[in-house]
PDB file of N, CA and C in Angstrom:
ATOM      1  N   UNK D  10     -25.679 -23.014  58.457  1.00  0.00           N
ATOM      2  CA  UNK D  10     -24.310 -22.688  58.804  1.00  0.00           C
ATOM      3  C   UNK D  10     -24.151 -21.176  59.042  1.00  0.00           C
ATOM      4  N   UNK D  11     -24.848 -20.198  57.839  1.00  0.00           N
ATOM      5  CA  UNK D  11     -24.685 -18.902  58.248  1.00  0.00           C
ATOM      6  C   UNK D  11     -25.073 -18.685  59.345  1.00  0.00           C
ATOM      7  N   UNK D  12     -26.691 -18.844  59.955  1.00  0.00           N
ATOM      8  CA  UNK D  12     -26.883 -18.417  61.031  1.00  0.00           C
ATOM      9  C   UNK D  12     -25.850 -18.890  62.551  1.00  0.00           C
ATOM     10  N   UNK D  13     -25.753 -20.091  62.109  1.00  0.00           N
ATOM     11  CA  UNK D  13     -24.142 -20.493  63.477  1.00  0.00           C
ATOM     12  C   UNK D  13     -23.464 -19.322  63.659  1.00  0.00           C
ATOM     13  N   UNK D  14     -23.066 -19.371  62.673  1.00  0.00           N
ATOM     14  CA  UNK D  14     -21.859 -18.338  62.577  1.00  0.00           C
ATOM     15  C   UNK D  14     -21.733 -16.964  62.740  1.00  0.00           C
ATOM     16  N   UNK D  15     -23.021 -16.679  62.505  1.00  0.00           N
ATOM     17  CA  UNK D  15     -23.284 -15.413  63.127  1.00  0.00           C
ATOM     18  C   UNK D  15     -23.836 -15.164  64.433  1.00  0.00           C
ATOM     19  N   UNK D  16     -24.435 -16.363  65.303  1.00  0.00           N
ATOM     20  CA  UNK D  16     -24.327 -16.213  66.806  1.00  0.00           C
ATOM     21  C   UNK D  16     -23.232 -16.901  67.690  1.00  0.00           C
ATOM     22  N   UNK D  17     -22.187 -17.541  66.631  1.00  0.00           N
ATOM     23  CA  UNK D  17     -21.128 -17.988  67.865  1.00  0.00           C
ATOM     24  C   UNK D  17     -20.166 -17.630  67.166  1.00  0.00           C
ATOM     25  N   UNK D  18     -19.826 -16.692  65.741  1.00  0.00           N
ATOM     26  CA  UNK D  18     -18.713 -16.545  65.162  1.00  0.00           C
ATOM     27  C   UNK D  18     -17.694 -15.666  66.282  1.00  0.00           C
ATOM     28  N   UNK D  19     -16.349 -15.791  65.398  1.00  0.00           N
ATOM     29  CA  UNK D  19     -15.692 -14.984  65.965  1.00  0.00           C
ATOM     30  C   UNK D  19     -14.529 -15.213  66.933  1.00  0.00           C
ATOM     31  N   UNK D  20     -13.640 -14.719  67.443  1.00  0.00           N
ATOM     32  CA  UNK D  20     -12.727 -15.034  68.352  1.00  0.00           C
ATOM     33  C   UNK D  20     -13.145 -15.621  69.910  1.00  0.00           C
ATOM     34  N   UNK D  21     -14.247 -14.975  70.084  1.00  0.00           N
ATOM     35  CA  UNK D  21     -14.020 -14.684  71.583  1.00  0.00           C
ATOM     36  C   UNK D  21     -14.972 -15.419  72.110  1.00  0.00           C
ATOM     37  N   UNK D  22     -16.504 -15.216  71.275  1.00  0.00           N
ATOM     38  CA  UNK D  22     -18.080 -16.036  71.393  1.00  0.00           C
ATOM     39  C   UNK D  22     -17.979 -17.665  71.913  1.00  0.00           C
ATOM     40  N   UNK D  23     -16.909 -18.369  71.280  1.00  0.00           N
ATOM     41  CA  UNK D  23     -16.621 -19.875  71.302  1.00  0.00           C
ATOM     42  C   UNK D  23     -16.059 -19.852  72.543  1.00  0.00           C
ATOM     43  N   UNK D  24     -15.100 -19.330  72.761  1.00  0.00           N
ATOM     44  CA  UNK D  24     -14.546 -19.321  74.200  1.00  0.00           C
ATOM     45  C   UNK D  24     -15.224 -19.088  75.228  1.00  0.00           C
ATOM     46  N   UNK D  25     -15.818 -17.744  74.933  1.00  0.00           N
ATOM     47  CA  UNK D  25     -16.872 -17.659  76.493  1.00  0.00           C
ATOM     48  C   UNK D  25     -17.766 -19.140  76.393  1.00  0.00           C
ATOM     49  N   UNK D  26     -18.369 -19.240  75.309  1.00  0.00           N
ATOM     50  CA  UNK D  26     -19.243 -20.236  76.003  1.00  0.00           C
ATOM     51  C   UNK D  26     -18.780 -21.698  76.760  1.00  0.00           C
ATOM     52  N   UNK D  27     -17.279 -22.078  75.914  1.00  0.00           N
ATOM     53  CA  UNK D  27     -16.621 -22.948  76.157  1.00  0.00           C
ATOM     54  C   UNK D  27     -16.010 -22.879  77.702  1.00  0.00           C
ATOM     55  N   UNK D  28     -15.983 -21.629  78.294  1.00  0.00           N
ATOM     56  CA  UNK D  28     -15.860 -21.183  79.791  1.00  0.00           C
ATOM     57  C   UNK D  28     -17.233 -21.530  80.536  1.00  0.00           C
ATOM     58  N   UNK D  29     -18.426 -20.865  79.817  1.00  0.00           N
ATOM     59  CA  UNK D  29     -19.442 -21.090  80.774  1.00  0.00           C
ATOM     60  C   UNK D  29     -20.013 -22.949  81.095  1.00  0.00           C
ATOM     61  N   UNK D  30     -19.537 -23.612  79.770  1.00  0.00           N
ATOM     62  CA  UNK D  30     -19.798 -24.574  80.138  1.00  0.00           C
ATOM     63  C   UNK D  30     -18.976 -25.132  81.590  1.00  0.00           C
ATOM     64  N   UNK D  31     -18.008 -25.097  82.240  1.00  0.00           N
ATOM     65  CA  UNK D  31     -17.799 -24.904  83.227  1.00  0.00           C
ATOM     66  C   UNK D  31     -18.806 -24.541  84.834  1.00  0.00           C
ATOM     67  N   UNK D  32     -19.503 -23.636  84.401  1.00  0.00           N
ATOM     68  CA  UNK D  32     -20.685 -23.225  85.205  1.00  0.00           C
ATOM     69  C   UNK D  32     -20.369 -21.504  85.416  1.00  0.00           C
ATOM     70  N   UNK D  33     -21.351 -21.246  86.147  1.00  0.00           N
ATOM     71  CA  UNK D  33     -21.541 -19.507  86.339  1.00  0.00           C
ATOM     72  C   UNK D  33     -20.390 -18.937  86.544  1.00  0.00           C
ATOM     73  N   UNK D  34     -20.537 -17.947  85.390  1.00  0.00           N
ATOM     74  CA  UNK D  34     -19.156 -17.103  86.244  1.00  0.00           C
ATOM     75  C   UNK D  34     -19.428 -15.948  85.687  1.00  0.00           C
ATOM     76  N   UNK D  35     -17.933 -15.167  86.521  1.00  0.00           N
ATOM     77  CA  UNK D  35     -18.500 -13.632  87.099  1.00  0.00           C
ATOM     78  C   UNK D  35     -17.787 -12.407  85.818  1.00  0.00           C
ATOM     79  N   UNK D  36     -18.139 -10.936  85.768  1.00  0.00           N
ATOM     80  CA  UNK D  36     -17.659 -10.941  84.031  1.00  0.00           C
ATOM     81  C   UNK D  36     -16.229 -10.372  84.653  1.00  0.00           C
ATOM     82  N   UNK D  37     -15.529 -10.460  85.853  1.00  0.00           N
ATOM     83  CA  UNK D  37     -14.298 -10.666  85.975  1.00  0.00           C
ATOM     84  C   UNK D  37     -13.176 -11.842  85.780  1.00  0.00           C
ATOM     85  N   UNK D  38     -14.008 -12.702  86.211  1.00  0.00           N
ATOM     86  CA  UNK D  38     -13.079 -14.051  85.856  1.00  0.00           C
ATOM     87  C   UNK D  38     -13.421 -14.433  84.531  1.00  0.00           C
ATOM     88  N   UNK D  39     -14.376 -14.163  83.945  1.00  0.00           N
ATOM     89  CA  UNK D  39     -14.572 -14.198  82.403  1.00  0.00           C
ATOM     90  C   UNK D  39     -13.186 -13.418  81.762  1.00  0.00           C
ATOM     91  N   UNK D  40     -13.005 -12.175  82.166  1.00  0.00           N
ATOM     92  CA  UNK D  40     -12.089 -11.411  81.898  1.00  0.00           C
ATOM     93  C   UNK D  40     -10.358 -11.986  82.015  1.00  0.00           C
ATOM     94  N   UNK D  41     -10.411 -12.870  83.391  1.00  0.00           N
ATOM     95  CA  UNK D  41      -9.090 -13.276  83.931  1.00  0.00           C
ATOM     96  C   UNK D  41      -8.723 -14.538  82.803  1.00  0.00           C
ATOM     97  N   UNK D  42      -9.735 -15.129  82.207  1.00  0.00           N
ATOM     98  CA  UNK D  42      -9.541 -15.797  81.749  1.00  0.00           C
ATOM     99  C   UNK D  42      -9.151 -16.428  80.260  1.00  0.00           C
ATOM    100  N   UNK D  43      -9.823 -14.650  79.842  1.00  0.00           N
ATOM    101  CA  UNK D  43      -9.329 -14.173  78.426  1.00  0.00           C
ATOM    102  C   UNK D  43      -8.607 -12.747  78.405  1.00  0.00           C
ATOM    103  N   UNK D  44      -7.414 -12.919  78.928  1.00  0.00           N
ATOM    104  CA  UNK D  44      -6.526 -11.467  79.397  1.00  0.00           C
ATOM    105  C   UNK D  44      -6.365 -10.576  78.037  1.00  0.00           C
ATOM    106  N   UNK D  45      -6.808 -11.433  76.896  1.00  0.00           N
ATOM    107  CA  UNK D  45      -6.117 -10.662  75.331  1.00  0.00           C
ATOM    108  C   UNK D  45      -7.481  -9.718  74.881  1.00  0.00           C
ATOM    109  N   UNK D  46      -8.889  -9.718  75.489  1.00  0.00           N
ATOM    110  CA  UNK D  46      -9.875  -9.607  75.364  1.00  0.00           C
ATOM    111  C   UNK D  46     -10.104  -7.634  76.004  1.00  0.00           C
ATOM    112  N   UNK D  47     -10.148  -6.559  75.458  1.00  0.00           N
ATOM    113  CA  UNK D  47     -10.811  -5.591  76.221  1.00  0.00           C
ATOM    114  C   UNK D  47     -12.071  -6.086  76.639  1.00  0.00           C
ATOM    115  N   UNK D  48     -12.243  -4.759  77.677  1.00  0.00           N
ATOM    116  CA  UNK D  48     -13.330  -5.119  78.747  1.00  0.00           C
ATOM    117  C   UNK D  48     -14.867  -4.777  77.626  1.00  0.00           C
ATOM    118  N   UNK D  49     -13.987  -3.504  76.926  1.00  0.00           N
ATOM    119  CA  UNK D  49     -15.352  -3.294  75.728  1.00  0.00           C
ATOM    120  C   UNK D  49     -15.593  -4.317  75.141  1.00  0.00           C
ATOM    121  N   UNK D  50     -14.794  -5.295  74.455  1.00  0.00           N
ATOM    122  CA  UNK D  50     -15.294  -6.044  73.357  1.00  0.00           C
ATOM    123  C   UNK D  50     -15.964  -7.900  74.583  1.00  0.00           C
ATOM    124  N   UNK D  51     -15.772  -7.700  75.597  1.00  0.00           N
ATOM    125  CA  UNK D  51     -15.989  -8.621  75.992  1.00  0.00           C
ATOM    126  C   UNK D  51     -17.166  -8.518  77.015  1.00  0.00           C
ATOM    127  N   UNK D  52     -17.838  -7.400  77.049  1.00  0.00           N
ATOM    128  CA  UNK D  52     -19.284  -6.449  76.999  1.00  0.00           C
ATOM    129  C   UNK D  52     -20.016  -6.980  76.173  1.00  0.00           C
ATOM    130  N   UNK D  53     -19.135  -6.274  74.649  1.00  0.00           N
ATOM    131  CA  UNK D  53     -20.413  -6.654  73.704  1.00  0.00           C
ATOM    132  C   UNK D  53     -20.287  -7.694  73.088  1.00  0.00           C
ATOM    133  N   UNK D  54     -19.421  -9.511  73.117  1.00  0.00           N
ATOM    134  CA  UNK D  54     -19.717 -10.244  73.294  1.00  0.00           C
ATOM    135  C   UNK D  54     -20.985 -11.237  74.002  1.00  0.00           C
ATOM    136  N   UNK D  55     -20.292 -10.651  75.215  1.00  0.00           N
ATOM    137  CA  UNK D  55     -21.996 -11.058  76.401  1.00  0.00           C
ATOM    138  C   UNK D  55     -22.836 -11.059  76.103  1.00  0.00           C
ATOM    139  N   UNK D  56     -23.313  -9.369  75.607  1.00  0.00           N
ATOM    140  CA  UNK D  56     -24.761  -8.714  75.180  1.00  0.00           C
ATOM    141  C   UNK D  56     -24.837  -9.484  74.031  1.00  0.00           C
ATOM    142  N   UNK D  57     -23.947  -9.553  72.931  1.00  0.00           N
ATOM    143  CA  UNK D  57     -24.194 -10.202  71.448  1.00  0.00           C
ATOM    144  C   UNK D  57     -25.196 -12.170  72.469  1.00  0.00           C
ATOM    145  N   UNK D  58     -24.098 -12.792  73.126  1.00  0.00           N
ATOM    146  CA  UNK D  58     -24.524 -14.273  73.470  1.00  0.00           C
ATOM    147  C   UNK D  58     -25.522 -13.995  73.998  1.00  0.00           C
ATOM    148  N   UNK D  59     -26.008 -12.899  75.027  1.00  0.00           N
ATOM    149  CA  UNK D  59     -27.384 -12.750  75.681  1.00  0.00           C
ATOM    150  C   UNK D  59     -28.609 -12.511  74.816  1.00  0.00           C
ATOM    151  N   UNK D  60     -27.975 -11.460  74.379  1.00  0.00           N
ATOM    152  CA  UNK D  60     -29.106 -11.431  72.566  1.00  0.00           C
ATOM    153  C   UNK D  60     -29.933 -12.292  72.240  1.00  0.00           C
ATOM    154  N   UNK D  61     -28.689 -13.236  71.721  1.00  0.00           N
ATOM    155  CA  UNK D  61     -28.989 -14.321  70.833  1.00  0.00           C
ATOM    156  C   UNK D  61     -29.562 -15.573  71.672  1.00  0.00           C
ATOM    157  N   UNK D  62     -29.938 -15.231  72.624  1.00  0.00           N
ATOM    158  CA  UNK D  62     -30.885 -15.977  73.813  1.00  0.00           C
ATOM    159  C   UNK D  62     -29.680 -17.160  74.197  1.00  0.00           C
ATOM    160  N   UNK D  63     -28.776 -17.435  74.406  1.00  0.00           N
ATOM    161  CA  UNK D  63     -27.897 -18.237  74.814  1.00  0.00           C
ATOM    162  C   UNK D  63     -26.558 -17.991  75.920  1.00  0.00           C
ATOM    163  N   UNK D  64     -27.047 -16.828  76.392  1.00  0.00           N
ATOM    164  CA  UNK D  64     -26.170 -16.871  78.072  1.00  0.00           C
ATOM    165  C   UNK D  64     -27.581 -15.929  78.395  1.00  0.00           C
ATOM    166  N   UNK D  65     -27.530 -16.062  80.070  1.00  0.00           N
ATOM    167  CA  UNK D  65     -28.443 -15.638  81.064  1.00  0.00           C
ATOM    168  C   UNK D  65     -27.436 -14.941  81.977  1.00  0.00           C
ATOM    169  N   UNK D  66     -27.847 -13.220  82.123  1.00  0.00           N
ATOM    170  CA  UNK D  66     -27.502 -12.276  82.778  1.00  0.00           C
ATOM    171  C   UNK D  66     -28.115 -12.064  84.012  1.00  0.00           C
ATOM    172  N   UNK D  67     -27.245 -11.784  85.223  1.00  0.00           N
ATOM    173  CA  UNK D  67     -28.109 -12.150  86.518  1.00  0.00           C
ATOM    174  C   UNK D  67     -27.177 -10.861  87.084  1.00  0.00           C
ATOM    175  N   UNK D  68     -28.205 -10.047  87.184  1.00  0.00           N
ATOM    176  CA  UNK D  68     -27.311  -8.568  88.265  1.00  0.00           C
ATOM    177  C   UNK D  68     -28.132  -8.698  89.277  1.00  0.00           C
ATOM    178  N   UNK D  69     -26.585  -8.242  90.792  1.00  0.00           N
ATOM    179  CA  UNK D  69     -27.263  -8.276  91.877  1.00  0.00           C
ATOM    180  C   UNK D  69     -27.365  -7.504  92.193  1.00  0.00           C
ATOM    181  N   UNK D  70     -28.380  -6.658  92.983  1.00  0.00           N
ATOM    182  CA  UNK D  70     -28.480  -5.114  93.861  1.00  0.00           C
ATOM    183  C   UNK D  70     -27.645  -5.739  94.914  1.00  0.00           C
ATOM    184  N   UNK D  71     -26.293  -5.272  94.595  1.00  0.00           N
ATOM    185  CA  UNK D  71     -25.172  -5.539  95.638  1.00  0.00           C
ATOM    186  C   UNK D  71     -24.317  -3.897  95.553  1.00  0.00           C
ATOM    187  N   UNK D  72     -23.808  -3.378  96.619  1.00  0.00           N
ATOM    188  CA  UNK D  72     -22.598  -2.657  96.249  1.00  0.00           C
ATOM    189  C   UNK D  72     -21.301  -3.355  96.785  1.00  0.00           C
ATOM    190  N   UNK D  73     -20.454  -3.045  96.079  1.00  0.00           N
ATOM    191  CA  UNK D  73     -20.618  -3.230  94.299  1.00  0.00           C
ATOM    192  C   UNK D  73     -21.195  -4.223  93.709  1.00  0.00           C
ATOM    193  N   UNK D  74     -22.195  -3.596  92.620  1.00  0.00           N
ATOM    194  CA  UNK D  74     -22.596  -4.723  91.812  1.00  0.00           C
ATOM    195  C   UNK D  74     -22.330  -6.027  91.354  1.00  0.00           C
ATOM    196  N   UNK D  75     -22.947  -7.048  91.559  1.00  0.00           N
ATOM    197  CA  UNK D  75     -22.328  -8.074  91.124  1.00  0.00           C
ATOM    198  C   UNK D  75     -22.841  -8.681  89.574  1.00  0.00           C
ATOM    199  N   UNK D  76     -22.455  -9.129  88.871  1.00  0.00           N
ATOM    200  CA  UNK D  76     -23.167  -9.411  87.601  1.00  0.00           C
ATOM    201  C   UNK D  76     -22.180 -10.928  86.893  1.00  0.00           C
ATOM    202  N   UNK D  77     -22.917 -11.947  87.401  1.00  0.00           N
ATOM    203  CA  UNK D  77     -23.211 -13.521  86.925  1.00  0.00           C
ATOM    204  C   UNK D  77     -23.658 -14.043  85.720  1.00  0.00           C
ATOM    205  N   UNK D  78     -22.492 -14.483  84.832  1.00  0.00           N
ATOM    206  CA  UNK D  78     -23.113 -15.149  83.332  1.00  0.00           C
ATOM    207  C   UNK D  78     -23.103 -16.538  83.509  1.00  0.00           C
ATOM    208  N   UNK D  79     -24.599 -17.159  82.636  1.00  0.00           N
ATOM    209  CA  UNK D  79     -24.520 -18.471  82.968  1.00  0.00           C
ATOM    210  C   UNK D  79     -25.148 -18.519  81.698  1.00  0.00           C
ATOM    211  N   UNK D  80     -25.243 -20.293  80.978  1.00  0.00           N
ATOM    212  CA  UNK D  80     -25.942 -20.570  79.845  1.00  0.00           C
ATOM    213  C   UNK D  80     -27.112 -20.711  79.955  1.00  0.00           C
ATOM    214  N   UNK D  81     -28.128 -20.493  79.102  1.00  0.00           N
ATOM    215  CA  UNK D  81     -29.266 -20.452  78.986  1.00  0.00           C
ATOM    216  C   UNK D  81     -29.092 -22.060  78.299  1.00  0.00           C
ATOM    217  N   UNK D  82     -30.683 -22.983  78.258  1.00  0.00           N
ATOM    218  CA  UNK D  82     -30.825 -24.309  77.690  1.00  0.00           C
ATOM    219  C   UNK D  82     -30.255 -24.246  76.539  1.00  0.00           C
ATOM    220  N   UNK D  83     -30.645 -23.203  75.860  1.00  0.00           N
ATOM    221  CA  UNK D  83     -30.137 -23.158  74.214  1.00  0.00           C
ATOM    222  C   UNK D  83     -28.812 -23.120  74.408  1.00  0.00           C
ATOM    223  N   UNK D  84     -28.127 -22.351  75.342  1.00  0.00           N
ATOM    224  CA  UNK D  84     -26.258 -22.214  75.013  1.00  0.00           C
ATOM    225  C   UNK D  84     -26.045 -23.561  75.050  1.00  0.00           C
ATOM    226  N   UNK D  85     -26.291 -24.018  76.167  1.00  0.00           N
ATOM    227  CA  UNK D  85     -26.317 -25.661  76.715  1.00  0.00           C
ATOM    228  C   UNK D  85     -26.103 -26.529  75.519  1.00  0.00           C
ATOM    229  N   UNK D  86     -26.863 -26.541  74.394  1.00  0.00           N
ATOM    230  CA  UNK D  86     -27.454 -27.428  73.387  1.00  0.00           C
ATOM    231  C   UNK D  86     -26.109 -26.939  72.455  1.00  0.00           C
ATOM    232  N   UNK D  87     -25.303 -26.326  72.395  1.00  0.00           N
ATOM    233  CA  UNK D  87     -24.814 -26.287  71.937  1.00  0.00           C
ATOM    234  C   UNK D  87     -23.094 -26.576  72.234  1.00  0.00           C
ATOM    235  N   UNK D  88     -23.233 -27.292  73.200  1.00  0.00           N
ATOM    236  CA  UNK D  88     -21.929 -27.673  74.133  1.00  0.00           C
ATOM    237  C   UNK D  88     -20.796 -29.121  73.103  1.00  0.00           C
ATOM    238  N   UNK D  89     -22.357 -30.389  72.715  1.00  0.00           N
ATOM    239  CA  UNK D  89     -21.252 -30.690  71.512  1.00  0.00           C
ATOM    240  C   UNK D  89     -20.495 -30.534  70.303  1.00  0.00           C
ATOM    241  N   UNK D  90     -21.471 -29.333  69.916  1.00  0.00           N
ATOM    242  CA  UNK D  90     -20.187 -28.409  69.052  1.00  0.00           C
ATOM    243  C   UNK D  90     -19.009 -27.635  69.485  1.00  0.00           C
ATOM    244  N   UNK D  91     -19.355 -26.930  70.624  1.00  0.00           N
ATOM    245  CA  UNK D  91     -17.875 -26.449  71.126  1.00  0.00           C
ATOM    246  C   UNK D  91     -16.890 -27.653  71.360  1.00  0.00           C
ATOM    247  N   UNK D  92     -17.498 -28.565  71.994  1.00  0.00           N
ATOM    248  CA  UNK D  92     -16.104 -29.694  72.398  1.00  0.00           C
ATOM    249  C   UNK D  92     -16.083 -30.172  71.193  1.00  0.00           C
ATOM    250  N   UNK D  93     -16.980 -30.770  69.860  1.00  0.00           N
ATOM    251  CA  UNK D  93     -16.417 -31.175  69.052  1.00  0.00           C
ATOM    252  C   UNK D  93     -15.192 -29.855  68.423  1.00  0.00           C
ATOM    253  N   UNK D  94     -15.394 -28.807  68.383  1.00  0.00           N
ATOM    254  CA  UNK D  94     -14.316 -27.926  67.827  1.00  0.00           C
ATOM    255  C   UNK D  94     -13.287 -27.608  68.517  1.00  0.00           C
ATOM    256  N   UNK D  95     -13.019 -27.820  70.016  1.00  0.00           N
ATOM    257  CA  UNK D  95     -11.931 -28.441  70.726  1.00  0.00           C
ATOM    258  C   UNK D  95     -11.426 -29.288  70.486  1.00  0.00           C
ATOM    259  N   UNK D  96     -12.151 -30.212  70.307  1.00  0.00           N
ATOM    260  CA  UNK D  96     -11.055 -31.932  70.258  1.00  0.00           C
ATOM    261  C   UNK D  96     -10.660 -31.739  68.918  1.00  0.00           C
ATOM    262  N   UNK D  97     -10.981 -31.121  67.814  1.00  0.00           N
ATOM    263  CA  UNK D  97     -10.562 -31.224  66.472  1.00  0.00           C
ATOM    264  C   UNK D  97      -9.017 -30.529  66.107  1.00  0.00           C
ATOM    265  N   UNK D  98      -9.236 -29.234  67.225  1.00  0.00           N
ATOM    266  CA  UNK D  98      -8.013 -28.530  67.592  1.00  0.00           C
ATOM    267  C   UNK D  98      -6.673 -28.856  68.302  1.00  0.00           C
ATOM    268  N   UNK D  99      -7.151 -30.049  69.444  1.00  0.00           N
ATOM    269  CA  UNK D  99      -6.345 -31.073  69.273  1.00  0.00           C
ATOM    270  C   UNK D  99      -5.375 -31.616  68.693  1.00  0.00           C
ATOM    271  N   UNK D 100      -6.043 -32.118  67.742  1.00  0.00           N
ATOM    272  CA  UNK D 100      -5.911 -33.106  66.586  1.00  0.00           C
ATOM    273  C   UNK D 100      -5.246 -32.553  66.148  1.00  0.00           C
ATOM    274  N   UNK D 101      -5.361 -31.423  65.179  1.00  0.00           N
ATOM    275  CA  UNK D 101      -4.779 -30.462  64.594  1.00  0.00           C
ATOM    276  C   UNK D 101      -3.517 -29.768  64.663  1.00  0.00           C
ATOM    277  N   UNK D 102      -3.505 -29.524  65.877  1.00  0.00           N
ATOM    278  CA  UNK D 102      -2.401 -29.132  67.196  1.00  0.00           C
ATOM    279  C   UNK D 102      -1.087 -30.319  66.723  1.00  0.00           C
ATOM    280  N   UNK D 103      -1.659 -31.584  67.359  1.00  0.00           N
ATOM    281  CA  UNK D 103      -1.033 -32.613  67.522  1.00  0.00           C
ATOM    282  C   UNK D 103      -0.175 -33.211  66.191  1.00  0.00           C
ATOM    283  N   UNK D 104      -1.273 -33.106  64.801  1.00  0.00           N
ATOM    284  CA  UNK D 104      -0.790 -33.328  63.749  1.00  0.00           C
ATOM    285  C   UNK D 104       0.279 -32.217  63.135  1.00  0.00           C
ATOM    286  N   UNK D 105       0.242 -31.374  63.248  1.00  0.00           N
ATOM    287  CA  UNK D 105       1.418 -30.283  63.195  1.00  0.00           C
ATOM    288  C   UNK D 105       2.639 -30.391  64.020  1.00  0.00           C
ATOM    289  N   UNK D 106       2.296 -30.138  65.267  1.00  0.00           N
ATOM    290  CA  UNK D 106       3.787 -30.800  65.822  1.00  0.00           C
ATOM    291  C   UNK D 106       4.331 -31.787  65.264  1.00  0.00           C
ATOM    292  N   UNK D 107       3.396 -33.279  65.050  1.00  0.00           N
ATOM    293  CA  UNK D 107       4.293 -34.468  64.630  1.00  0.00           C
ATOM    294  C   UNK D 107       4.854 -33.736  63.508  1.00  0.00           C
ATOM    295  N   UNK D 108       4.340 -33.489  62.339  1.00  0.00           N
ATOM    296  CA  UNK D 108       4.566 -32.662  61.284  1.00  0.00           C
ATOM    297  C   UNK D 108       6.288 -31.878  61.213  1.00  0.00           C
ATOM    298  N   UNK D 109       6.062 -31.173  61.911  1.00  0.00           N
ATOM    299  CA  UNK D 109       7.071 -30.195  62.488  1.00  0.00           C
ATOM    300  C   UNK D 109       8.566 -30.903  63.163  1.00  0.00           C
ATOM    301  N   UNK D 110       8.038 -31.754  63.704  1.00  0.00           N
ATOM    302  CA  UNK D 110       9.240 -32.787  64.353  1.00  0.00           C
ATOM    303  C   UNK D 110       9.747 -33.401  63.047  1.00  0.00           C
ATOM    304  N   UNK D 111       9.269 -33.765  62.035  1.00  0.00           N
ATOM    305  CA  UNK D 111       9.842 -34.889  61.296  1.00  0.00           C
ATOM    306  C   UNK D 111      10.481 -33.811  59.943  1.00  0.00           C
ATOM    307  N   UNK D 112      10.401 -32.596  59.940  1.00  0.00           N
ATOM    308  CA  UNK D 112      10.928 -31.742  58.946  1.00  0.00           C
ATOM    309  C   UNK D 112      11.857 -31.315  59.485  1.00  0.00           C
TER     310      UNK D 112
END
């Protein structure tokens, strides 16, 4: 459990990957897509998931540079834990409102 948690802990780690499962994307629309996120901390997110061998960094000799995040097999392998911790949020979500309605 510790080690989980120390390569997908955190606010932001679950989300990106929960984006990349989606497929490749660029570290702007990564950005568009988590607007609450600085550009610093969502840098060293990347680098932290690239690290930890579970996203694949692809820069292009383009001007301007282009630079493509995608999952590596290992991020991959870890896709039914993100949706299981989605759908639980759900749930969760769902059971509170009812909750909330009946008080």
């Amino acid at each position: 459990m510790e080690v989980t948690l120390e390569l997908i802990g955190g606010k932001w780690k679950p989300l990106l990957l929960y984006y990349l499962f989606g497929g490749t994307r660029r570290f702007g629309e990564l950005k568009r897509l988590l607007p609450d996120v600085t550009q610093r901390m969502l840098t060293r997110q990347l680098r932290e998931l690239e690290g930890a061998g579970l996203v694949h960094r692809e820069v292009f000799k383009e001007v301007p540079p282009r630079v493509e995040y995608s999952l590596t097999e290992l991020g991959w392998s870890l896709k039914p834990l993100i949706e299981g911790m989605d759908a639980w949020g759900e749930v969760y979500v769902t059971k509170i409102v009812s909750q909330s309605n009946v008080e």
